[in-house]
Every structure is written in C-alpha cells, then in structure tokens.
XYZ file of C-alpha atoms in Angstrom:
769
model
C 149.231 94.517 61.369
C 152.567 92.621 62.050
C 152.564 88.863 62.275
C 155.440 88.867 64.807
C 154.345 87.370 68.165
C 156.165 88.287 71.297
C 157.139 85.531 73.739
C 154.504 84.370 76.230
C 156.457 85.811 79.133
C 158.483 88.894 78.777
C 162.152 88.703 79.687
C 163.114 90.089 83.035
C 165.151 92.924 81.520
C 162.375 93.997 79.121
C 160.870 97.290 79.690
C 157.611 97.114 81.639
C 154.709 98.733 79.736
C 152.979 101.594 81.466
C 149.757 99.669 82.040
C 151.712 97.058 83.975
C 153.940 99.289 86.041
C 151.740 99.485 89.096
C 150.961 95.768 89.174
C 152.457 93.387 91.659
C 154.292 90.402 90.364
C 151.362 87.875 90.255
C 149.272 90.353 88.456
C 152.022 91.190 86.034
C 152.451 87.376 85.424
C 148.733 87.242 84.601
C 149.102 90.058 82.142
C 152.253 88.857 80.302
C 151.310 85.069 80.286
C 149.343 85.428 77.037
C 149.372 81.986 75.413
C 147.441 79.000 76.498
C 144.820 78.601 79.191
C 145.112 80.821 82.312
C 143.215 80.662 85.462
C 143.544 84.002 87.319
C 142.444 82.912 90.957
C 141.826 86.396 92.451
C 140.880 86.700 96.096
C 138.723 89.507 97.494
C 140.294 92.900 97.083
C 143.331 91.736 95.114
C 142.999 93.952 92.101
C 141.649 91.462 89.670
C 139.901 94.178 87.574
C 143.324 95.993 87.210
C 145.007 92.740 86.106
C 142.278 91.848 83.652
C 142.156 95.209 82.201
C 145.990 95.432 81.741
C 145.929 91.966 80.100
C 143.346 93.141 77.570
C 145.334 96.331 76.921
C 148.522 94.247 76.631
C 147.083 91.949 73.953
C 145.969 94.943 71.786
C 149.124 97.154 72.487
C 151.527 94.212 71.531
C 149.453 93.482 68.420
C 148.831 89.870 69.269
C 145.240 90.539 68.142
C 143.068 93.171 66.629
C 140.406 94.512 69.050
C 137.731 92.750 66.954
C 139.583 89.445 67.476
C 139.264 89.307 71.312
C 136.133 88.104 73.102
C 135.889 89.598 76.559
C 132.838 88.647 78.602
C 131.536 90.357 81.736
C 128.347 89.677 83.914
C 126.935 93.257 83.986
C 126.789 96.169 81.619
C 128.495 98.234 84.343
C 131.417 96.077 84.399
C 131.696 96.097 80.681
C 131.644 99.971 80.580
C 134.205 100.175 83.277
C 136.530 97.820 81.454
C 136.089 99.724 78.148
C 136.834 103.086 79.960
C 140.021 101.562 81.696
C 141.302 99.989 78.543
C 140.676 103.191 76.744
C 142.964 105.089 79.070
C 145.786 102.692 78.193
C 145.373 102.195 74.476
C 143.201 105.132 73.298
C 140.689 104.913 70.542
C 141.566 101.359 69.673
C 139.068 100.216 72.361
C 136.237 101.454 70.155
C 136.886 98.657 67.752
C 135.928 95.955 70.368
C 132.456 94.684 69.369
C 132.915 91.516 71.378
C 133.340 93.225 74.749
C 130.104 92.827 76.792
C 127.805 90.631 78.794
C 126.954 87.095 77.932
C 123.481 88.119 76.804
C 124.627 91.195 74.752
C 127.219 89.020 72.987
C 124.851 86.109 72.477
C 122.274 88.404 70.951
C 124.855 89.902 68.556
C 125.802 86.394 67.361
C 122.180 85.223 67.089
C 121.244 88.228 64.890
C 123.677 86.785 62.364
C 122.432 83.207 62.400
C 118.864 83.503 63.505
C 117.512 81.515 60.519
C 119.365 78.401 61.739
C 117.000 78.170 64.780
C 113.824 79.237 62.889
C 113.942 82.962 63.568
C 114.405 86.080 61.538
C 117.304 88.500 62.175
C 114.862 91.145 63.325
C 113.549 88.793 66.137
C 112.211 90.366 69.389
C 113.658 89.834 72.885
C 110.657 89.554 75.232
C 110.985 90.618 78.908
C 109.635 88.847 82.009
C 106.054 90.337 81.793
C 105.609 89.303 78.246
C 106.862 85.862 79.081
C 104.318 85.425 81.755
C 101.448 86.647 79.603
C 102.483 84.117 76.968
C 102.678 81.268 79.319
C 99.297 82.131 80.850
C 97.826 81.930 77.337
C 99.323 78.543 76.755
C 98.061 77.305 80.248
C 94.488 78.487 79.396
C 94.567 77.090 75.939
C 95.509 73.670 77.262
C 92.769 73.651 80.052
C 95.253 73.727 83.025
C 94.369 75.250 86.382
C 96.485 78.311 86.501
C 96.012 78.646 90.178
C 97.349 75.257 90.791
C 100.107 75.514 88.183
C 101.088 79.183 88.051
C 102.741 80.599 85.012
C 105.434 82.055 87.308
C 106.404 78.589 88.378
C 106.686 77.438 84.730
C 108.699 80.520 83.862
C 111.163 79.703 86.640
C 111.513 76.163 85.553
C 112.077 77.078 81.878
C 114.728 79.573 82.949
C 116.502 76.858 85.088
C 116.381 74.413 82.173
C 117.853 76.972 79.741
C 120.521 77.958 82.235
C 121.531 74.298 82.291
C 121.553 74.092 78.439
C 118.546 71.944 78.187
C 116.135 71.822 75.301
C 112.577 70.356 75.651
C 113.782 66.987 74.392
C 116.638 66.920 76.928
C 114.399 66.828 80.023
C 114.531 63.678 82.118
C 111.671 62.100 83.926
C 112.272 64.033 87.031
C 112.373 67.429 85.198
C 109.305 66.498 83.278
C 107.349 65.866 86.464
C 108.350 69.214 87.919
C 105.326 70.812 86.222
C 101.657 69.721 85.892
C 102.283 66.101 86.949
C 104.434 65.238 83.949
C 103.682 67.962 81.358
C 106.945 69.881 81.819
C 108.229 68.814 78.451
C 105.026 69.589 76.696
C 104.728 73.064 78.014
C 108.430 73.918 77.505
C 107.984 72.730 73.732
C 104.710 74.674 73.353
C 106.379 77.775 74.683
C 109.402 77.358 72.449
C 107.161 76.876 69.403
C 104.993 79.966 70.212
C 108.113 82.016 70.557
C 109.163 81.094 66.973
C 105.773 81.806 65.627
C 106.159 85.278 67.194
C 109.711 85.593 65.856
C 110.871 86.157 69.498
C 113.003 84.754 72.043
C 113.613 85.305 75.846
C 116.947 86.107 77.503
C 117.645 82.381 78.153
C 117.422 81.698 74.381
C 120.259 84.117 73.474
C 122.855 81.572 74.632
C 120.898 78.426 74.287
C 120.087 78.993 70.664
C 123.844 79.769 69.991
C 124.905 76.649 71.983
C 122.563 74.569 69.711
C 123.917 76.241 66.530
C 127.429 75.559 67.600
C 126.596 71.902 68.364
C 124.654 71.449 65.056
C 126.602 73.704 62.628
C 130.217 73.102 62.961
C 131.059 75.604 60.183
C 129.559 78.374 62.368
C 131.429 77.298 65.370
C 134.714 77.000 63.405
C 134.173 80.557 62.187
C 134.011 81.922 65.733
C 136.846 79.731 66.928
C 139.083 81.094 64.228
C 137.836 84.725 64.784
C 138.551 84.867 68.534
C 142.280 84.608 69.100
C 141.849 85.369 72.765
C 139.035 84.946 75.279
C 138.761 86.742 78.596
C 136.116 85.956 81.120
C 135.411 87.896 84.231
C 133.623 86.413 87.415
C 134.115 82.898 86.097
C 132.838 81.401 89.432
C 129.417 82.833 88.634
C 128.929 81.174 85.359
C 126.029 78.691 84.768
C 126.024 75.561 82.816
C 124.967 76.973 79.461
C 127.642 79.821 79.712
C 130.189 77.221 80.662
C 129.417 74.998 77.637
C 129.234 78.026 75.287
C 132.765 79.130 76.439
C 134.318 75.839 76.343
C 133.314 75.279 72.700
C 134.597 78.649 71.634
C 137.987 78.136 73.329
C 138.660 74.550 72.111
C 140.723 75.396 69.029
C 143.131 78.026 70.256
C 142.800 77.432 73.973
C 143.798 80.989 74.675
C 141.261 81.526 77.258
C 141.905 83.364 80.606
C 139.243 83.234 83.201
C 139.237 85.370 86.325
C 137.354 84.434 89.505
C 137.399 83.325 93.068
C 135.884 80.043 94.060
C 135.492 81.382 97.581
C 133.065 84.111 96.343
C 130.682 81.806 94.430
C 127.422 82.775 96.019
C 124.809 82.761 93.331
C 123.672 79.088 92.912
C 120.060 80.288 93.199
C 120.633 82.081 89.865
C 122.167 78.838 88.318
C 125.774 79.575 88.934
C 128.047 76.414 89.466
C 131.197 76.778 91.428
C 132.119 73.495 89.830
C 132.959 75.304 86.584
C 135.943 77.085 88.157
C 137.060 74.083 90.217
C 137.359 71.963 87.163
C 139.107 74.529 84.860
C 142.378 72.662 84.907
C 140.686 69.442 83.937
C 138.913 71.154 81.027
C 142.097 72.833 79.899
C 145.115 70.573 80.844
C 148.326 72.399 81.329
C 146.531 75.655 82.343
C 148.601 78.271 84.190
C 147.078 78.930 87.708
C 148.099 82.375 88.902
C 146.958 83.351 92.323
C 146.369 86.954 93.292
C 146.680 86.917 97.075
C 147.854 90.355 97.998
C 144.860 92.220 99.317
C 144.606 96.069 99.080
C 141.373 96.497 100.957
C 141.267 94.917 104.432
C 143.468 94.873 107.558
C 145.494 91.662 108.355
C 143.018 90.829 111.285
C 140.010 90.871 109.048
C 141.760 88.972 106.265
C 142.930 86.284 108.730
C 139.425 85.909 110.259
C 137.796 85.461 106.867
C 140.611 83.114 105.680
C 140.180 80.981 108.827
C 136.403 80.795 108.180
C 136.594 79.745 104.599
C 139.156 77.011 105.450
C 136.238 74.932 106.722
C 135.033 74.498 103.120
C 136.172 71.341 101.393
C 135.302 72.322 97.784
C 137.874 75.107 97.079
C 141.114 75.577 95.201
C 142.856 77.280 98.134
C 144.786 80.444 98.480
C 146.034 82.702 101.457
C 145.272 86.352 101.391
C 147.881 88.738 102.860
C 148.291 92.479 102.989
C 151.007 95.102 103.774
C 148.480 97.271 105.665
C 148.707 97.789 109.485
C 147.303 95.035 111.743
C 144.100 96.878 112.709
C 141.380 95.921 115.103
C 140.170 92.317 115.614
C 136.882 91.270 114.379
C 134.300 91.972 117.144
C 131.656 89.436 118.149
C 128.760 90.985 120.150
C 126.051 89.047 121.772
C 122.822 90.848 122.459
C 119.343 90.167 123.700
C 117.031 90.466 120.710
C 116.520 92.314 117.373
C 115.495 95.679 118.845
C 118.512 95.799 121.004
C 120.553 94.838 117.903
C 119.340 97.867 116.089
C 119.832 100.074 119.144
C 123.436 98.913 119.610
C 124.387 99.284 115.949
C 122.780 102.790 115.961
C 124.823 103.805 118.966
C 127.963 102.516 117.360
C 127.324 104.377 114.139
C 126.572 107.599 116.050
C 129.928 107.222 117.884
C 131.673 106.636 114.704
C 130.208 109.721 113.220
C 131.080 111.772 116.259
C 134.702 110.530 115.657
C 134.548 111.933 112.063
C 133.793 108.595 110.194
C 131.827 109.509 106.907
C 128.418 107.684 106.992
C 128.968 106.696 103.393
C 131.703 104.419 104.653
C 129.407 102.572 107.084
C 127.411 99.540 105.965
C 124.991 97.040 107.574
C 124.924 93.690 105.593
C 122.010 91.421 106.357
C 121.330 87.737 105.268
C 117.570 88.454 104.335
C 115.673 91.558 103.308
C 113.168 91.302 106.202
C 116.055 92.162 108.663
C 116.304 95.685 107.397
C 112.918 96.715 109.009
C 114.309 96.895 112.451
C 117.180 99.200 111.419
C 114.878 101.450 109.405
C 112.513 101.966 112.252
C 115.329 102.589 114.705
C 117.237 105.019 112.445
C 114.086 107.004 111.892
C 113.665 107.445 115.632
C 117.126 108.726 116.161
C 117.450 110.716 112.922
C 120.233 108.709 111.287
C 120.257 108.939 107.513
C 120.327 105.608 105.735
C 119.880 104.082 102.204
C 118.753 100.761 101.062
C 120.800 99.362 98.220
C 119.888 96.681 95.880
C 116.236 96.637 96.793
C 113.355 98.678 98.119
C 113.077 100.084 101.564
C 111.038 97.758 103.667
C 107.809 99.729 103.644
C 108.087 100.230 99.819
C 108.085 96.663 98.952
C 105.146 95.503 96.960
C 103.911 92.948 99.264
C 104.216 95.392 102.254
C 102.382 98.079 100.372
C 99.642 95.592 99.564
C 99.315 94.580 103.174
C 99.268 98.232 104.304
C 96.658 98.944 101.769
C 94.356 96.339 103.343
C 94.993 97.770 106.770
C 94.479 101.324 105.604
C 91.051 100.453 104.029
C 90.081 98.750 107.391
C 91.083 101.762 109.383
C 89.671 104.380 106.897
C 86.860 103.104 104.510
C 87.246 106.400 102.613
C 90.780 105.679 101.535
C 90.095 105.020 97.837
C 93.813 104.764 96.837
C 94.291 101.898 99.275
C 91.016 100.155 98.222
C 91.904 100.432 94.481
C 95.359 98.933 95.121
C 93.936 95.559 96.669
C 90.312 95.329 95.408
C 91.635 92.743 92.890
C 94.894 91.676 94.739
C 94.929 88.615 94.745
C 92.864 88.171 91.542
C 89.136 88.142 92.166
C 87.853 88.606 88.704
C 87.380 92.329 89.129
C 88.947 93.793 86.032
C 89.395 97.337 84.634
C 85.697 97.601 83.478
C 84.450 96.860 86.960
C 86.746 99.447 88.554
C 85.572 102.035 85.953
C 81.990 101.247 86.802
C 82.773 101.664 90.592
C 84.542 104.954 89.986
C 81.735 106.388 87.733
C 79.132 105.536 90.501
C 81.266 106.966 93.193
C 81.536 110.223 91.477
C 77.750 110.480 90.920
C 77.101 109.495 94.577
C 80.046 111.797 95.716
C 80.900 108.887 98.071
C 84.060 106.903 98.674
C 84.703 103.909 96.360
C 83.857 101.256 98.785
C 80.514 102.903 99.792
C 79.554 103.376 96.170
C 80.572 99.796 95.365
C 78.214 98.526 98.129
C 75.464 100.505 96.561
C 76.328 99.254 93.009
C 76.224 95.698 94.154
C 72.476 96.017 94.778
C 71.908 96.336 91.019
C 72.529 94.144 87.973
C 74.973 96.593 86.504
C 78.000 94.343 87.112
C 78.385 90.770 85.755
C 77.252 88.141 88.285
C 80.792 86.920 89.042
C 82.188 90.398 89.545
C 79.239 91.319 91.754
C 79.572 88.126 93.852
C 83.320 88.802 94.300
C 82.889 92.440 95.219
C 80.104 91.608 97.763
C 82.388 88.928 99.123
C 85.236 91.388 99.551
C 83.046 94.120 101.167
C 81.728 91.478 103.577
C 85.291 90.502 104.517
C 86.192 94.169 105.256
C 83.133 94.450 107.511
C 84.221 91.293 109.327
C 87.853 92.682 109.616
C 86.596 96.027 111.032
C 84.729 94.078 113.752
C 87.693 91.907 114.432
C 89.872 94.955 114.891
C 87.944 95.729 117.997
C 88.840 92.449 119.585
C 92.415 91.568 118.572
C 95.873 93.094 118.291
C 96.930 94.757 115.095
C 99.493 92.006 114.520
C 96.784 89.344 114.850
C 94.468 91.352 112.605
C 97.131 91.401 109.938
C 97.673 87.676 110.112
C 93.984 87.092 109.717
C 93.593 89.491 106.792
C 96.548 87.787 104.916
C 95.009 84.363 105.473
C 91.364 85.062 104.803
C 91.989 87.381 101.839
C 93.988 84.714 100.015
C 97.015 86.877 99.808
C 99.208 84.458 101.784
C 98.089 81.499 99.650
C 98.897 83.462 96.498
C 102.475 83.699 97.627
C 102.689 80.305 98.783
C 101.571 78.991 95.290
C 104.081 81.290 93.689
C 107.072 79.081 92.940
C 109.482 81.925 92.070
C 112.642 82.421 94.053
C 111.260 85.778 95.361
C 108.120 84.359 96.952
C 109.738 83.061 100.050
C 111.461 86.397 100.697
C 108.002 88.086 100.300
C 106.460 85.864 102.780
C 109.270 86.516 105.302
C 108.779 90.222 104.817
C 105.089 89.942 105.682
C 105.972 87.946 108.772
C 108.255 90.743 109.785
C 105.567 93.291 109.151
C 103.334 91.322 111.533
C 106.175 91.119 114.163
C 106.779 94.907 113.815
C 102.987 95.606 114.560
C 103.242 93.870 117.909
C 104.904 96.850 119.379
C 101.811 98.984 118.790
C 98.567 99.337 120.799
C 96.289 100.191 117.906
C 96.141 100.018 114.219
C 95.922 103.749 113.924
C 99.210 104.113 115.883
C 100.903 101.731 113.541
C 99.730 103.365 110.469
C 100.763 106.702 111.799
C 104.317 105.385 112.402
C 104.480 104.028 108.814
C 103.459 107.428 107.489
C 106.339 109.094 109.298
C 108.728 106.602 108.053
C 107.533 107.000 104.480
C 107.781 110.794 104.849
C 111.378 110.495 106.058
C 112.088 108.267 103.030
C 111.722 111.159 100.711
C 113.977 113.392 102.876
C 117.629 114.496 103.053
C 120.570 114.172 100.688
C 124.073 113.832 102.017
C 125.915 110.994 103.579
C 123.924 107.938 104.544
C 124.459 104.509 106.239
C 124.135 101.715 103.636
C 121.850 98.834 104.447
C 121.835 96.051 102.041
C 121.918 92.144 101.618
C 125.238 90.333 101.684
C 124.609 89.090 98.111
C 124.250 92.761 96.854
C 127.333 93.786 98.615
C 129.565 91.643 96.537
C 132.186 93.813 94.905
C 131.776 96.692 97.320
C 133.820 97.887 100.313
C 133.402 100.040 103.398
C 135.494 101.212 106.220
C 133.032 99.926 108.923
C 130.869 96.871 108.264
C 128.131 95.687 110.711
C 126.934 91.915 110.305
C 123.739 91.365 112.266
C 121.749 88.275 112.684
C 124.458 85.575 112.782
C 122.300 82.848 114.516
C 121.457 79.345 113.356
C 118.420 79.542 111.142
C 119.065 83.188 110.195
C 122.615 82.751 108.965
C 123.131 80.055 107.787
C 119.479 80.295 106.704
C 117.150 77.569 107.767
C 116.432 76.816 104.117
C 120.026 76.091 103.402
C 120.385 73.918 106.484
C 117.077 71.845 105.780
C 117.189 71.515 101.989
C 120.529 72.213 100.383
C 122.832 69.798 102.260
C 126.667 70.319 102.338
C 126.722 72.251 99.144
C 124.276 74.804 100.355
C 126.013 75.135 103.723
C 129.356 75.737 102.010
C 127.817 78.340 99.832
C 126.507 80.084 102.965
C 129.995 79.956 104.341
C 131.292 81.533 101.081
C 128.609 84.276 101.713
C 130.002 84.865 105.203
C 133.514 85.258 103.749
C 132.185 87.708 101.266
C 130.593 89.737 103.921
C 133.581 89.896 106.234
C 135.858 90.979 103.357
C 133.778 93.998 102.560
C 135.258 95.584 105.670
C 138.397 97.673 105.274
C 138.996 98.801 108.843
C 136.431 97.343 111.315
C 134.135 94.358 111.071
C 131.479 93.728 113.797
C 129.336 90.566 113.994
C 126.227 90.469 116.223
C 124.103 87.553 117.247
C 120.851 87.714 119.430
C 119.774 85.313 122.108
C 116.072 85.638 121.065
C 114.294 86.272 117.821
C 110.583 86.437 117.014
C 109.940 83.920 114.359
C 106.392 83.678 113.018
C 105.214 85.778 115.938
C 106.722 83.585 118.703
C 109.834 84.236 120.743
C 112.443 81.695 119.926
C 115.747 81.112 121.675
C 118.692 81.381 119.271
C 122.046 80.002 119.253
C 125.108 81.613 117.635
C 125.916 80.811 114.063
C 128.283 77.938 113.499
C 130.297 80.435 111.479
C 131.090 82.478 114.630
C 132.711 79.198 116.189
C 134.797 78.703 113.047
C 136.487 82.093 113.275
C 139.976 81.858 114.520
C 140.158 82.915 118.172
C 143.372 84.989 117.571
C 141.444 87.357 115.281
C 138.256 87.993 117.255
C 137.226 89.633 120.475
C 133.918 88.850 121.964
C 131.446 90.675 124.388
C 127.894 90.188 125.538
C 125.428 92.854 126.293
C 121.896 92.125 127.569
C 121.011 95.686 128.563
C 117.723 96.723 126.845
C 115.446 93.804 126.430
C 116.894 91.731 129.263
C 116.650 94.480 131.937
C 113.201 95.256 130.878
C 112.260 91.588 130.929
C 113.684 91.087 134.402
C 111.957 94.150 135.696
C 108.394 93.288 134.555
C 108.426 89.477 134.780
C 106.652 87.742 137.658
C 105.902 83.944 138.017
C 102.353 84.367 136.782
C 103.114 86.508 133.747
C 104.399 85.636 130.398
C 107.053 88.254 129.448
C 106.281 87.807 125.812
C 102.458 87.880 126.044
C 100.552 90.255 123.702
C 98.963 93.281 125.350
C 95.327 92.710 126.234
C 93.294 92.615 123.036
C 90.000 94.051 124.370
C 90.599 97.722 123.360
C 87.889 99.970 121.991
C 88.400 102.053 118.856
C 91.371 99.875 117.624
C 90.441 100.457 114.005
C 90.483 104.266 114.400
C 87.802 104.487 111.708
C 84.446 104.430 113.452
C 81.997 106.981 112.411
C 78.430 107.785 111.278
C 76.621 107.089 108.049
C 78.379 105.014 105.380
C 81.190 104.260 107.823
C 78.819 102.327 109.989
C 77.384 100.591 106.922
C 80.790 99.392 105.796
C 82.013 98.354 109.317
C 79.176 96.100 110.193
C 78.322 92.617 108.959
C 75.913 91.919 106.235
C 74.555 89.030 104.154
C 77.019 88.416 101.262
C 74.184 87.378 98.866
C 73.545 89.817 96.078
C 70.430 92.058 96.586
C 70.461 91.428 100.273
C 73.478 93.448 101.201
C 72.383 95.336 104.213
C 69.674 95.660 106.643
C 67.541 98.812 106.460
C 69.496 100.544 109.185
C 72.894 99.759 107.529
C 72.401 101.306 104.102
C 74.422 103.933 102.365
C 71.335 106.005 101.646
C 72.950 109.116 103.080
C 75.271 109.203 100.035
C 72.666 108.144 97.373
C 72.666 110.349 94.344
C 69.331 112.331 93.721
C 66.898 110.415 91.573
C 66.500 111.676 88.031
C 63.323 113.655 87.621
C 62.953 112.869 83.900
C 62.419 109.158 84.437
C 59.153 107.697 85.723
C 57.492 104.338 85.755
C 56.395 103.451 82.232
C 59.256 105.359 80.546
C 61.071 103.572 77.730
C 64.849 103.739 78.257
C 68.167 102.321 76.697
C 70.978 100.701 78.594
C 74.406 100.182 76.948
C 74.576 96.582 78.192
C 70.906 95.450 78.265
C 69.498 97.434 75.383
C 65.913 98.885 75.243
C 63.359 98.307 78.178
C 60.508 99.777 79.937
C 60.652 101.029 83.745
C 58.520 99.023 85.883
C 59.719 100.085 89.273
C 61.676 102.903 91.013
C 63.345 103.121 94.426
C 65.481 106.149 94.633
C 68.154 106.078 92.122
C 67.557 102.407 91.453
C 65.248 101.355 88.605
C 63.609 97.963 87.854
C 63.472 97.562 84.089
C 61.946 94.873 81.895
C 64.347 94.717 79.040
C 63.199 93.508 75.752
C 66.027 90.887 75.378
C 67.620 90.693 78.929
C 64.581 90.406 80.956
C 63.972 92.135 84.322
C 67.078 93.922 85.818
C 67.862 96.340 88.547
C 70.087 99.183 87.319
C 71.042 102.710 88.434
C 69.239 105.540 86.615
C 72.661 107.076 85.833
C 73.337 104.221 83.443
C 70.357 104.664 81.276
C 68.948 107.232 78.937
C 65.402 107.929 77.599
C 64.704 106.298 74.407
C 63.607 108.213 71.395
C-alpha cells in the first residue's frame, strides 16, 4: 500500500470520483474532508447514507486506509448490511476485508473475545438473552430472601440495563441509584449478578461495551493498540448514542481524532433507550476544531411540509440549528382537521384513504403514524368494516398483543367454559403456583372424564391428588370464574373486563412490572375496555374479535401501514396521517408530568420526525373528545399544532358523525355518554345444562366443599373401576401403598401406610401385587 496521503480537500479541478459524482456540494465536502473530526449534521431526507457510504468508499479507494483499519459503527444489522452492499458497488471485493463494520454490540463482542481474560471471562463466553437474564435474576432474588412480587426481576433487569448504558459498574452507583432497588440493595444485587455471570462464563448485551470500556480504562496498552489500528472512525445515527457508547468512541478517537459522526439532533427520540442528545450537541467541545458540515437539501418532502416541520422544531432550545430546503414543487399545505372523537377520526381517515385509492394512489404509500400503540385499535376495527387492507409495522396487531390475548382468554373462558385453549392460557397468568405438573394432572383427568378442562379441574379439586397450595389456588380461580359468570348477567362487557383484570391480579401484575413496556400494556388493556363499550353482549364482542383475527390472516397485496412514530424513523410515504394530536396524547401525559422541558423537547422532535416522513401530503387530526379510562374527556389540540407556521397549514373542523348522533339523541335528562342498561339476560352467551351450570354458579372455595349436590359435575364423571373395592390394597405414585376404606363413584378414600388418609381418583392408583 502506498504511503502517499492525498490532501484533506480535493482541488476544484480534480476529477470527481464516480462515487461522489451524484452528490451535492455539502455531501461531497463531507466525503472529501477526510482528516480531523467531522460532524455531518444531516437533516431528514438529505441523503446522509449516500454521503457516509461514499466517504467510506473514498477512504479505501484513495488508499488512506486498508479496510481493516476503518471502524464503521451502525445501530442495526440491517444498516450495516446496506452499507456493506453500497460500498461494495463502489469498490468491489475490498469491502469483504472490513471486519470492523457493524453494530456497537457486534464490534464490542469481537473485541471482547480477544481480551475476555482481562475481565475474568474466557474467550468462549456465552451472551445471554433477556429470558436467561430474568431467570438468573430471579434465582438471585430467591437466594437472598427478597420478595420477588414486591421487587420484580424485570425491574432489576431494567435498572441494570440503564446502569450499563451509562457506563456504571456496581461500585459506581451513587446513593440515589442504590436506593432504586430493594430499599438500598441496588449495588448488592448488581454485584451479585455480575459475579454470577462471571461464574457462568457469560455476559449480557450491556456487558459487551461496558467490559471493553473498563478494559480501555484499566489497560492502556490495549486501548493504544486499537487507537493505532483505527485510522478512521465513522459513526451513523450519532444522536442515538448512549453514555457508554459515547465514552467508548471518545477513547478510541483520542489519538488520531479522525472521527466522522453523522446524525441529526432534531431526530433524537430514543431517550427511553438511554440515548442522549447531548452527545451530538457537545461534539465540537469534545473535538475542538471539528468541521461541521450541514446537509440541508431535502430530497423527500415538498417545501410546504419542510417549512411546517422546520417552524415546529424551531421552538426547541437545545439544538444546533439548520434549515431544510428542496427543489421539489411547493405541494400542498399541511392539513389540520378537527374531529369529534376517535371513531370519527378512524372514519374520516378511512374515507380519505379510499379517495386516494380511487385516484390511483398505491396503499403501500399511505401511512398512519400514532403516538401510542393503543391508538391502532380504532383503525383496525374500522378498516375491517370497510374492507381496507392494512399492516401493523414494528409491533403486533392490537388483538395479537400478549396482554390483549390474555384478557380475551379470560373473557372466552367466562363465555364458554369448554374453551380449554383459553383456560390453559390464563390458568397460571398471573402466577398462581399452578405449574406444568398441575396442568398435566388436569389434562389427564379431563381425558378420562371426557370433559372440558375446567370441569375436570373442579372434580380433581375434591381429592388430594394435587398439592394443597395448587389445589387452593385452582379452587380460588374456579370460584372467581363462577362469580364472573354471574356478574356477566348484570354489568356491561366493558365493566366485566375491568372487574376481571382487577380481581384476577392481572392489572396489579402489570403495575408492579417496572419495565418500559408495562405502561403501554396497561394502556392497551384500557383501550380494549373502551372498545367493548360499543357492544351489547360479551358474545357479540367475541364474535367481532374472531372476525378481526380471521381477517388478519387474509390477503396479500398493497396495504396501508399503521405504526408508531418511533418505528417510522427512517421511512417515507407519499401520504401520512397523524391522528391524536391532543394534549395528553401527543405530547403524552407522561412527558408533560414527569419529564420536564427535556421530555417535552423530545416529544417535539418526535413530531418533527413524524411530519418529515411525508413526501407529498401530511394530514394532522385532533379530536374534541377522547375516552380515557372509560370516561369521556374533553380534549384540547396539541401545543405542537399551535407552533406550526400559519403560512404552511390549512385548517378545517368536522363534527359530523359523533356530534350529530349526540345532538339527535340527547335530552336534558339523559347522559349522552351513559352505558347501555346493564340488566340484560344471557350476556355471557354461555349458559347451559350440566357442567356449564356447575361452573357458572357460586360455590364455597374451601377444598372438599366445592359444590352443593345440585351443582356437581357428576354428569361427566368417569365410570368407576370394577376391579377396585373396599379393602383392596393399591399403590399411588405420590402417596405409596395403602388400603381402600371408602368409595364414592370414581373417588376413593385410602388409608396410606405413610401419608395417612387421602381422597384420590381411582385412575391414579393401581392394584398392588
């Protein structure tokens, strides 16, 4: 390789290389300014990937560095693959020699394999996933006599992840961080966890960078080796780096200072993952004399959309500042539409999309971007009704989410006691001490009785076959279902669901879960309860859900995209609809109440990202009314609407659907939002003879006194064995040898030699030799 180094900036008359020919002047400057620190401040849709790829190709093509001497860091494997493919088109097979092009985690893992012994690991260490991490933490919690229900393993996992993202070791936690878990035992459990990982020769994803950061700080020879190796460092999406990534990069770049970071402070929207916008804001301070190159020519959106987004983001104080512009035609102004409520919002957007489709617009170029996942439910239901194909991107469809499927399983079991699949899903959710052995015993007895699982379980609980704790839990659960079936006769489906979630402990389970996802799961359940308010009976609602789920499996072809604003970053669509722009929805109430100015500015950046996904048309909607926790609440438009420049927006208000219906039906003595009368017969849709009556009526929840004579499940009882009689000597796998002293149908009373007197099912014993 030649040692000749080309000038930092090519002369004006120099031939422009092929990979830079199609770049604009700022992009080309970012490619050719090779020496020293560079901040490529790239606005939305300004071609930052093209510039970054061309810069990487330029470094290799001009022989400034071998491919193995360049560190190029991305945030996703997809981005790394795309960059490798693009660079390959420019420089051919040379790209295959780039071992240091990848994500933070993949590069950290590669480094750690070489130096694992410096942190007490072997080079063949295991990287554990989230499930393994939770199991390990639960073990530690049990071993140290801590109440896992009060101090969940998931909460501790979230704290440890946060500490590692900030580059903190157990000894680095201050008093506040230490108090965050188990009243001052945060440091103790963090250290126990790290020690256990070393014993297992394992690490989690957070360790991949934290261990290397510790190695760099404590072993300067190792740090020096990498500082000399990497002649150039390139970093994509720098605004999304967290503290440990920032510290890791800064150490590697200190010697040569040939670091080029690409990012947009106006698109930093992941603080809940640990991202710190301050990292990009202070780049010039960290690297004095850095060249700041602004990419401001947008190739995606119309001038009207760009001006609206730029006017909005100007309200943020913590930003470096840039002005996006484009050579595209002016296009339409951003539309602001005020509607009555969420159902009308879904109807209006559905009508708009149908109109676009009739005009020839591809559905693949239409997107609905929401602030919270629960907002998707209204659109899914509406689009099913009108036959409009859609896809949920970046998450599950509303009715496919785990917490929704759990809630539906409770409701299905109430409505149809024979639904074994539903009952199996939630018999131990939340945890009731009913493990796999209990379930297998329930299944075995159900097969012998030829009865549904719940009915067989009721019969099984009259014996001593199950451990006392499991039997009591199962009796309690069956008693709850009997109570809920009676309640279903008296209350609305929505009220029934809220009661079930509270009394089953499911709601409490999510409230105690301190993970970032738990709040969203609770919001989804609230939205499910709100959706049920539109249905007269539980059966009607479950039938609707079945139709929705059946449609989910249907049809290929073009579809409208529904996704969150966070998931939409990096994507673009011709037509974008932004519903729910009201205070409390967007910006979210949590950001308003808890996060202060920093959270509000991040919400505004999220609004900027959402608007700049639109290429041709952007439509923002806000509702006058929303149902929040089952109650109608008057809403006011988001402050972000007020901050949009008047020159770039056009406003309209429609109060057709909900408002006209409200005015037509309201009288001075009526509450327009009252529930329909709750005194309806057959609400559960599951009444019937025999075991259904037994399971749908109340009973004492004490073992051995489960049901009154008229409420038994005898109609499903298995035929008693003819080969066993009083006085017979038998053997039971659990209780051992014994003598039959009593017999009632298929239930035996046996005096066991070691376990004493027990009531057992005859199918669980065999005649002794």
